[in-house]
PDB file of N, CA and C in Angstrom:
ATOM      1  N   MET V   1     -46.253  41.823 -13.688  1.00  0.00           N
ATOM      2  CA  MET V   1     -45.463  42.157 -12.536  1.00  0.00           C
ATOM      3  C   MET V   1     -46.028  41.412 -11.328  1.00  0.00           C
ATOM      4  N   ALA V   2     -45.151  40.891 -10.484  1.00  0.00           N
ATOM      5  CA  ALA V   2     -45.574  40.148  -9.303  1.00  0.00           C
ATOM      6  C   ALA V   2     -45.690  41.083  -8.105  1.00  0.00           C
ATOM      7  N   LYS V   3     -46.624  40.776  -7.240  1.00  0.00           N
ATOM      8  CA  LYS V   3     -46.811  41.556  -6.021  1.00  0.00           C
ATOM      9  C   LYS V   3     -46.217  40.764  -4.864  1.00  0.00           C
ATOM     10  N   MET V   4     -45.439  41.447  -4.010  1.00  0.00           N
ATOM     11  CA  MET V   4     -44.828  40.817  -2.841  1.00  0.00           C
ATOM     12  C   MET V   4     -45.136  41.657  -1.611  1.00  0.00           C
ATOM     13  N   THR V   5     -45.305  40.983  -0.512  1.00  0.00           N
ATOM     14  CA  THR V   5     -45.463  41.665   0.765  1.00  0.00           C
ATOM     15  C   THR V   5     -44.260  41.290   1.615  1.00  0.00           C
ATOM     16  N   ILE V   6     -43.561  42.300   2.126  1.00  0.00           N
ATOM     17  CA  ILE V   6     -42.403  42.023   2.971  1.00  0.00           C
ATOM     18  C   ILE V   6     -42.570  42.723   4.309  1.00  0.00           C
ATOM     19  N   MET V   7     -41.890  42.199   5.294  1.00  0.00           N
ATOM     20  CA  MET V   7     -41.881  42.828   6.618  1.00  0.00           C
ATOM     21  C   MET V   7     -40.447  43.211   6.925  1.00  0.00           C
ATOM     22  N   LEU V   8     -40.275  44.433   7.383  1.00  0.00           N
ATOM     23  CA  LEU V   8     -38.963  44.946   7.762  1.00  0.00           C
ATOM     24  C   LEU V   8     -39.010  45.452   9.190  1.00  0.00           C
ATOM     25  N   PRO V   9     -37.896  45.376   9.886  1.00  0.00           N
ATOM     26  CA  PRO V   9     -37.837  46.029  11.192  1.00  0.00           C
ATOM     27  C   PRO V   9     -38.092  47.528  11.004  1.00  0.00           C
ATOM     28  N   ASP V  10     -38.599  48.166  12.042  1.00  0.00           N
ATOM     29  CA  ASP V  10     -38.952  49.586  11.949  1.00  0.00           C
ATOM     30  C   ASP V  10     -37.812  50.453  11.432  1.00  0.00           C
ATOM     31  N   ASN V  11     -36.597  50.205  11.901  1.00  0.00           N
ATOM     32  CA  ASN V  11     -35.476  51.049  11.483  1.00  0.00           C
ATOM     33  C   ASN V  11     -35.204  50.916   9.981  1.00  0.00           C
ATOM     34  N   LEU V  12     -35.360  49.716   9.433  1.00  0.00           N
ATOM     35  CA  LEU V  12     -35.151  49.545   7.998  1.00  0.00           C
ATOM     36  C   LEU V  12     -36.310  50.129   7.195  1.00  0.00           C
ATOM     37  N   ALA V  13     -37.515  49.969   7.687  1.00  0.00           N
ATOM     38  CA  ALA V  13     -38.675  50.559   7.013  1.00  0.00           C
ATOM     39  C   ALA V  13     -38.554  52.077   6.998  1.00  0.00           C
ATOM     40  N   ASP V  14     -38.079  52.656   8.094  1.00  0.00           N
ATOM     41  CA  ASP V  14     -37.861  54.106   8.146  1.00  0.00           C
ATOM     42  C   ASP V  14     -36.792  54.529   7.135  1.00  0.00           C
ATOM     43  N   TYR V  15     -35.758  53.737   7.010  1.00  0.00           N
ATOM     44  CA  TYR V  15     -34.695  54.044   6.055  1.00  0.00           C
ATOM     45  C   TYR V  15     -35.238  54.028   4.626  1.00  0.00           C
ATOM     46  N   VAL V  16     -36.011  52.997   4.293  1.00  0.00           N
ATOM     47  CA  VAL V  16     -36.606  52.910   2.957  1.00  0.00           C
ATOM     48  C   VAL V  16     -37.502  54.131   2.717  1.00  0.00           C
ATOM     49  N   ALA V  17     -38.284  54.501   3.716  1.00  0.00           N
ATOM     50  CA  ALA V  17     -39.177  55.659   3.578  1.00  0.00           C
ATOM     51  C   ALA V  17     -38.373  56.939   3.331  1.00  0.00           C
ATOM     52  N   ARG V  18     -37.234  57.095   4.009  1.00  0.00           N
ATOM     53  CA  ARG V  18     -36.389  58.266   3.795  1.00  0.00           C
ATOM     54  C   ARG V  18     -35.801  58.279   2.386  1.00  0.00           C
ATOM     55  N   ARG V  19     -35.427  57.111   1.891  1.00  0.00           N
ATOM     56  CA  ARG V  19     -34.886  57.035   0.524  1.00  0.00           C
ATOM     57  C   ARG V  19     -35.949  57.438  -0.492  1.00  0.00           C
ATOM     58  N   VAL V  20     -37.191  56.997  -0.277  1.00  0.00           N
ATOM     59  CA  VAL V  20     -38.281  57.374  -1.181  1.00  0.00           C
ATOM     60  C   VAL V  20     -38.550  58.866  -1.056  1.00  0.00           C
ATOM     61  N   ALA V  21     -38.548  59.370   0.173  1.00  0.00           N
ATOM     62  CA  ALA V  21     -38.816  60.795   0.404  1.00  0.00           C
ATOM     63  C   ALA V  21     -37.740  61.684  -0.210  1.00  0.00           C
ATOM     64  N   SER V  22     -36.558  61.141  -0.416  1.00  0.00           N
ATOM     65  CA  SER V  22     -35.481  61.934  -1.011  1.00  0.00           C
ATOM     66  C   SER V  22     -35.788  62.312  -2.458  1.00  0.00           C
ATOM     67  N   GLY V  23     -36.761  61.627  -3.053  1.00  0.00           N
ATOM     68  CA  GLY V  23     -37.155  61.924  -4.420  1.00  0.00           C
ATOM     69  C   GLY V  23     -36.463  61.090  -5.478  1.00  0.00           C
ATOM     70  N   ARG V  24     -35.495  60.323  -5.081  1.00  0.00           N
ATOM     71  CA  ARG V  24     -34.778  59.500  -6.064  1.00  0.00           C
ATOM     72  C   ARG V  24     -35.617  58.308  -6.508  1.00  0.00           C
ATOM     73  N   TYR V  25     -36.489  57.834  -5.643  1.00  0.00           N
ATOM     74  CA  TYR V  25     -37.314  56.656  -5.935  1.00  0.00           C
ATOM     75  C   TYR V  25     -38.777  57.044  -5.868  1.00  0.00           C
ATOM     76  N   SER V  26     -39.561  56.465  -6.764  1.00  0.00           N
ATOM     77  CA  SER V  26     -40.987  56.787  -6.799  1.00  0.00           C
ATOM     78  C   SER V  26     -41.777  56.021  -5.747  1.00  0.00           C
ATOM     79  N   SER V  27     -41.188  54.929  -5.245  1.00  0.00           N
ATOM     80  CA  SER V  27     -41.897  54.105  -4.252  1.00  0.00           C
ATOM     81  C   SER V  27     -40.900  53.191  -3.549  1.00  0.00           C
ATOM     82  N   ALA V  28     -41.358  52.575  -2.479  1.00  0.00           N
ATOM     83  CA  ALA V  28     -40.518  51.599  -1.780  1.00  0.00           C
ATOM     84  C   ALA V  28     -40.199  50.434  -2.715  1.00  0.00           C
ATOM     85  N   GLY V  29     -41.174  50.065  -3.533  1.00  0.00           N
ATOM     86  CA  GLY V  29     -40.952  48.978  -4.479  1.00  0.00           C
ATOM     87  C   GLY V  29     -39.858  49.304  -5.482  1.00  0.00           C
ATOM     88  N   ALA V  30     -39.820  50.553  -5.943  1.00  0.00           N
ATOM     89  CA  ALA V  30     -38.781  50.965  -6.891  1.00  0.00           C
ATOM     90  C   ALA V  30     -37.409  50.910  -6.235  1.00  0.00           C
ATOM     91  N   TYR V  31     -37.336  51.335  -4.982  1.00  0.00           N
ATOM     92  CA  TYR V  31     -36.068  51.287  -4.256  1.00  0.00           C
ATOM     93  C   TYR V  31     -35.613  49.841  -4.080  1.00  0.00           C
ATOM     94  N   LEU V  32     -36.515  48.980  -3.635  1.00  0.00           N
ATOM     95  CA  LEU V  32     -36.158  47.581  -3.415  1.00  0.00           C
ATOM     96  C   LEU V  32     -35.815  46.883  -4.725  1.00  0.00           C
ATOM     97  N   ALA V  33     -36.492  47.229  -5.814  1.00  0.00           N
ATOM     98  CA  ALA V  33     -36.171  46.648  -7.112  1.00  0.00           C
ATOM     99  C   ALA V  33     -34.743  46.998  -7.516  1.00  0.00           C
ATOM    100  N   GLU V  34     -34.334  48.251  -7.266  1.00  0.00           N
ATOM    101  CA  GLU V  34     -32.962  48.642  -7.586  1.00  0.00           C
ATOM    102  C   GLU V  34     -31.959  47.860  -6.748  1.00  0.00           C
ATOM    103  N   LEU V  35     -32.273  47.648  -5.469  1.00  0.00           N
ATOM    104  CA  LEU V  35     -31.376  46.864  -4.613  1.00  0.00           C
ATOM    105  C   LEU V  35     -31.232  45.441  -5.136  1.00  0.00           C
ATOM    106  N   VAL V  36     -32.335  44.851  -5.567  1.00  0.00           N
ATOM    107  CA  VAL V  36     -32.287  43.483  -6.090  1.00  0.00           C
ATOM    108  C   VAL V  36     -31.455  43.438  -7.372  1.00  0.00           C
ATOM    109  N   LEU V  37     -31.641  44.423  -8.251  1.00  0.00           N
ATOM    110  CA  LEU V  37     -30.856  44.472  -9.487  1.00  0.00           C
ATOM    111  C   LEU V  37     -29.364  44.623  -9.196  1.00  0.00           C
ATOM    112  N   LYS V  38     -29.027  45.468  -8.228  1.00  0.00           N
ATOM    113  CA  LYS V  38     -27.618  45.634  -7.850  1.00  0.00           C
ATOM    114  C   LYS V  38     -27.052  44.323  -7.316  1.00  0.00           C
ATOM    115  N   ASP V  39     -27.843  43.619  -6.514  1.00  0.00           N
ATOM    116  CA  ASP V  39     -27.405  42.338  -5.975  1.00  0.00           C
ATOM    117  C   ASP V  39     -27.194  41.325  -7.096  1.00  0.00           C
ATOM    118  N   GLN V  40     -28.105  41.288  -8.053  1.00  0.00           N
ATOM    119  CA  GLN V  40     -27.955  40.376  -9.195  1.00  0.00           C
ATOM    120  C   GLN V  40     -26.679  40.696  -9.973  1.00  0.00           C
ATOM    121  N   ASN V  41     -26.433  41.967 -10.226  1.00  0.00           N
ATOM    122  CA  ASN V  41     -25.233  42.354 -10.967  1.00  0.00           C
ATOM    123  C   ASN V  41     -23.969  42.011 -10.201  1.00  0.00           C
ATOM    124  N   HIS V  42     -23.993  42.209  -8.893  1.00  0.00           N
ATOM    125  CA  HIS V  42     -22.839  41.885  -8.062  1.00  0.00           C
ATOM    126  C   HIS V  42     -22.583  40.383  -8.097  1.00  0.00           C
ATOM    127  N   ARG V  43     -23.629  39.621  -7.967  1.00  0.00           N
ATOM    128  CA  ARG V  43     -23.491  38.158  -7.988  1.00  0.00           C
ATOM    129  C   ARG V  43     -22.997  37.695  -9.351  1.00  0.00           C
ATOM    130  N   LYS V  44     -23.500  38.290 -10.408  1.00  0.00           N
ATOM    131  CA  LYS V  44     -23.058  37.917 -11.746  1.00  0.00           C
ATOM    132  C   LYS V  44     -21.561  38.165 -11.901  1.00  0.00           C
ATOM    133  N   LEU V  45     -21.093  39.301 -11.397  1.00  0.00           N
ATOM    134  CA  LEU V  45     -19.666  39.571 -11.464  1.00  0.00           C
ATOM    135  C   LEU V  45     -18.883  38.514 -10.711  1.00  0.00           C
ATOM    136  N   ASP V  46     -19.376  38.114  -9.551  1.00  0.00           N
ATOM    137  CA  ASP V  46     -18.698  37.080  -8.780  1.00  0.00           C
ATOM    138  C   ASP V  46     -18.625  35.779  -9.573  1.00  0.00           C
ATOM    139  N   ASP V  47     -19.737  35.377 -10.183  1.00  0.00           N
ATOM    140  CA  ASP V  47     -19.771  34.154 -10.974  1.00  0.00           C
ATOM    141  C   ASP V  47     -18.824  34.256 -12.159  1.00  0.00           C
ATOM    142  N   ASP V  48     -18.830  35.404 -12.829  1.00  0.00           N
ATOM    143  CA  ASP V  48     -17.942  35.599 -13.974  1.00  0.00           C
ATOM    144  C   ASP V  48     -16.475  35.547 -13.550  1.00  0.00           C
ATOM    145  N   GLU V  49     -16.180  36.152 -12.408  1.00  0.00           N
ATOM    146  CA  GLU V  49     -14.805  36.131 -11.911  1.00  0.00           C
ATOM    147  C   GLU V  49     -14.361  34.706 -11.606  1.00  0.00           C
ATOM    148  N   LEU V  50     -15.254  33.935 -10.991  1.00  0.00           N
ATOM    149  CA  LEU V  50     -14.914  32.544 -10.681  1.00  0.00           C
ATOM    150  C   LEU V  50     -14.693  31.735 -11.954  1.00  0.00           C
ATOM    151  N   ARG V  51     -15.551  31.935 -12.940  1.00  0.00           N
ATOM    152  CA  ARG V  51     -15.370  31.228 -14.215  1.00  0.00           C
ATOM    153  C   ARG V  51     -14.022  31.594 -14.846  1.00  0.00           C
ATOM    154  N   ASP V  52     -13.649  32.870 -14.755  1.00  0.00           N
ATOM    155  CA  ASP V  52     -12.375  33.310 -15.310  1.00  0.00           C
ATOM    156  C   ASP V  52     -11.209  32.670 -14.573  1.00  0.00           C
ATOM    157  N   ILE V  53     -11.295  32.576 -13.271  1.00  0.00           N
ATOM    158  CA  ILE V  53     -10.237  31.945 -12.477  1.00  0.00           C
ATOM    159  C   ILE V  53     -10.097  30.478 -12.866  1.00  0.00           C
ATOM    160  N   VAL V  54     -11.220  29.780 -12.999  1.00  0.00           N
ATOM    161  CA  VAL V  54     -11.182  28.368 -13.382  1.00  0.00           C
ATOM    162  C   VAL V  54     -10.584  28.222 -14.781  1.00  0.00           C
ATOM    163  N   ARG V  55     -10.992  29.093 -15.704  1.00  0.00           N
ATOM    164  CA  ARG V  55     -10.465  29.036 -17.069  1.00  0.00           C
ATOM    165  C   ARG V  55      -8.951  29.236 -17.068  1.00  0.00           C
ATOM    166  N   GLN V  56      -8.485  30.243 -16.312  1.00  0.00           N
ATOM    167  CA  GLN V  56      -7.046  30.506 -16.245  1.00  0.00           C
ATOM    168  C   GLN V  56      -6.303  29.315 -15.643  1.00  0.00           C
ATOM    169  N   ALA V  57      -6.890  28.719 -14.608  1.00  0.00           N
ATOM    170  CA  ALA V  57      -6.250  27.563 -13.975  1.00  0.00           C
ATOM    171  C   ALA V  57      -6.151  26.398 -14.946  1.00  0.00           C
ATOM    172  N   GLU V  58      -7.222  26.151 -15.684  1.00  0.00           N
ATOM    173  CA  GLU V  58      -7.207  25.056 -16.658  1.00  0.00           C
ATOM    174  C   GLU V  58      -6.188  25.317 -17.763  1.00  0.00           C
ATOM    175  N   GLU V  59      -6.087  26.573 -18.204  1.00  0.00           N
ATOM    176  CA  GLU V  59      -5.158  26.922 -19.277  1.00  0.00           C
ATOM    177  C   GLU V  59      -3.701  26.888 -18.811  1.00  0.00           C
ATOM    178  N   SER V  60      -3.465  27.023 -17.520  1.00  0.00           N
ATOM    179  CA  SER V  60      -2.090  27.074 -17.028  1.00  0.00           C
ATOM    180  C   SER V  60      -1.427  25.699 -17.026  1.00  0.00           C
ATOM    181  N   GLY V  61      -2.218  24.661 -17.131  1.00  0.00           N
ATOM    182  CA  GLY V  61      -1.652  23.314 -17.177  1.00  0.00           C
ATOM    183  C   GLY V  61      -1.376  22.753 -15.795  1.00  0.00           C
ATOM    184  N   ILE V  62      -0.726  21.624 -15.801  1.00  0.00           N
ATOM    185  CA  ILE V  62      -0.431  20.917 -14.552  1.00  0.00           C
ATOM    186  C   ILE V  62       0.892  21.427 -13.996  1.00  0.00           C
ATOM    187  N   SER V  63       0.881  21.728 -12.716  1.00  0.00           N
ATOM    188  CA  SER V  63       2.074  22.245 -12.061  1.00  0.00           C
ATOM    189  C   SER V  63       3.002  21.102 -11.676  1.00  0.00           C
ATOM    190  N   ASP V  64       4.304  21.381 -11.708  1.00  0.00           N
ATOM    191  CA  ASP V  64       5.266  20.382 -11.234  1.00  0.00           C
ATOM    192  C   ASP V  64       5.621  20.622  -9.770  1.00  0.00           C
ATOM    193  N   ARG V  65       4.981  21.639  -9.166  1.00  0.00           N
ATOM    194  CA  ARG V  65       5.225  21.931  -7.749  1.00  0.00           C
ATOM    195  C   ARG V  65       4.403  21.002  -6.878  1.00  0.00           C
ATOM    196  N   ARG V  66       4.942  20.676  -5.717  1.00  0.00           N
ATOM    197  CA  ARG V  66       4.215  19.837  -4.767  1.00  0.00           C
ATOM    198  C   ARG V  66       3.284  20.713  -3.932  1.00  0.00           C
ATOM    199  N   ILE V  67       2.199  20.132  -3.476  1.00  0.00           N
ATOM    200  CA  ILE V  67       1.224  20.870  -2.654  1.00  0.00           C
ATOM    201  C   ILE V  67       1.892  21.430  -1.407  1.00  0.00           C
ATOM    202  N   ALA V  68       2.750  20.648  -0.784  1.00  0.00           N
ATOM    203  CA  ALA V  68       3.440  21.108   0.435  1.00  0.00           C
ATOM    204  C   ALA V  68       4.271  22.362   0.151  1.00  0.00           C
ATOM    205  N   ASP V  69       4.923  22.408  -1.012  1.00  0.00           N
ATOM    206  CA  ASP V  69       5.729  23.582  -1.374  1.00  0.00           C
ATOM    207  C   ASP V  69       4.839  24.806  -1.614  1.00  0.00           C
ATOM    208  N   ILE V  70       3.715  24.586  -2.265  1.00  0.00           N
ATOM    209  CA  ILE V  70       2.778  25.683  -2.518  1.00  0.00           C
ATOM    210  C   ILE V  70       2.260  26.243  -1.201  1.00  0.00           C
ATOM    211  N   LEU V  71       1.915  25.351  -0.258  1.00  0.00           N
ATOM    212  CA  LEU V  71       1.428  25.796   1.054  1.00  0.00           C
ATOM    213  C   LEU V  71       2.486  26.584   1.801  1.00  0.00           C
ATOM    214  N   LEU V  72       3.729  26.103   1.781  1.00  0.00           N
ATOM    215  CA  LEU V  72       4.809  26.827   2.460  1.00  0.00           C
ATOM    216  C   LEU V  72       5.011  28.213   1.850  1.00  0.00           C
ATOM    217  N   GLU V  73       4.980  28.292   0.536  1.00  0.00           N
ATOM    218  CA  GLU V  73       5.147  29.578  -0.143  1.00  0.00           C
ATOM    219  C   GLU V  73       3.999  30.529   0.201  1.00  0.00           C
ATOM    220  N   THR V  74       2.785  30.008   0.240  1.00  0.00           N
ATOM    221  CA  THR V  74       1.618  30.828   0.556  1.00  0.00           C
ATOM    222  C   THR V  74       1.682  31.330   1.991  1.00  0.00           C
ATOM    223  N   LYS V  75       2.060  30.453   2.918  1.00  0.00           N
ATOM    224  CA  LYS V  75       2.187  30.876   4.321  1.00  0.00           C
ATOM    225  C   LYS V  75       3.247  31.954   4.478  1.00  0.00           C
ATOM    226  N   ALA V  76       4.341  31.819   3.758  1.00  0.00           N
ATOM    227  CA  ALA V  76       5.412  32.830   3.825  1.00  0.00           C
ATOM    228  C   ALA V  76       4.909  34.170   3.296  1.00  0.00           C
ATOM    229  N   LYS V  77       4.158  34.145   2.196  1.00  0.00           N
ATOM    230  CA  LYS V  77       3.609  35.387   1.645  1.00  0.00           C
ATOM    231  C   LYS V  77       2.648  36.040   2.628  1.00  0.00           C
ATOM    232  N   LEU V  78       1.823  35.224   3.278  1.00  0.00           N
ATOM    233  CA  LEU V  78       0.864  35.766   4.255  1.00  0.00           C
ATOM    234  C   LEU V  78       1.596  36.361   5.458  1.00  0.00           C
ATOM    235  N   ARG V  79       2.671  35.724   5.884  1.00  0.00           N
ATOM    236  CA  ARG V  79       3.474  36.286   6.982  1.00  0.00           C
ATOM    237  C   ARG V  79       4.077  37.615   6.568  1.00  0.00           C
ATOM    238  N   ASP V  80       4.527  37.710   5.319  1.00  0.00           N
ATOM    239  CA  ASP V  80       5.147  38.941   4.833  1.00  0.00           C
ATOM    240  C   ASP V  80       4.185  40.119   4.833  1.00  0.00           C
ATOM    241  N   ILE V  81       2.886  39.832   4.644  1.00  0.00           N
ATOM    242  CA  ILE V  81       1.909  40.925   4.646  1.00  0.00           C
ATOM    243  C   ILE V  81       1.131  40.981   5.961  1.00  0.00           C
ATOM    244  N   ASN V  82       1.658  40.292   6.980  1.00  0.00           N
ATOM    245  CA  ASN V  82       1.129  40.324   8.355  1.00  0.00           C
ATOM    246  C   ASN V  82      -0.288  39.784   8.475  1.00  0.00           C
ATOM    247  N   LEU V  83      -0.589  38.710   7.775  1.00  0.00           N
ATOM    248  CA  LEU V  83      -1.913  38.073   7.935  1.00  0.00           C
ATOM    249  C   LEU V  83      -1.791  36.810   8.732  1.00  0.00           C
TER     250      LEU V  83
END
């Protein structure tokens, strides 16, 4: 196991201390380890989602629509939902 030293602003250090004091975590390190694992899982989902989008795009083939038409359609959809 690797040892790390981190510095946090007082308000964040107090928050970590409260989370440990709640009894859910045995130490600040355990709390931070869980945060890192959650971040890794979130990032993995993002990467997997992107790979799926690319796969679907490749499988859909080449479109016969022009880029200008796609842009106009997208702008119209965004206007319809007030973006």
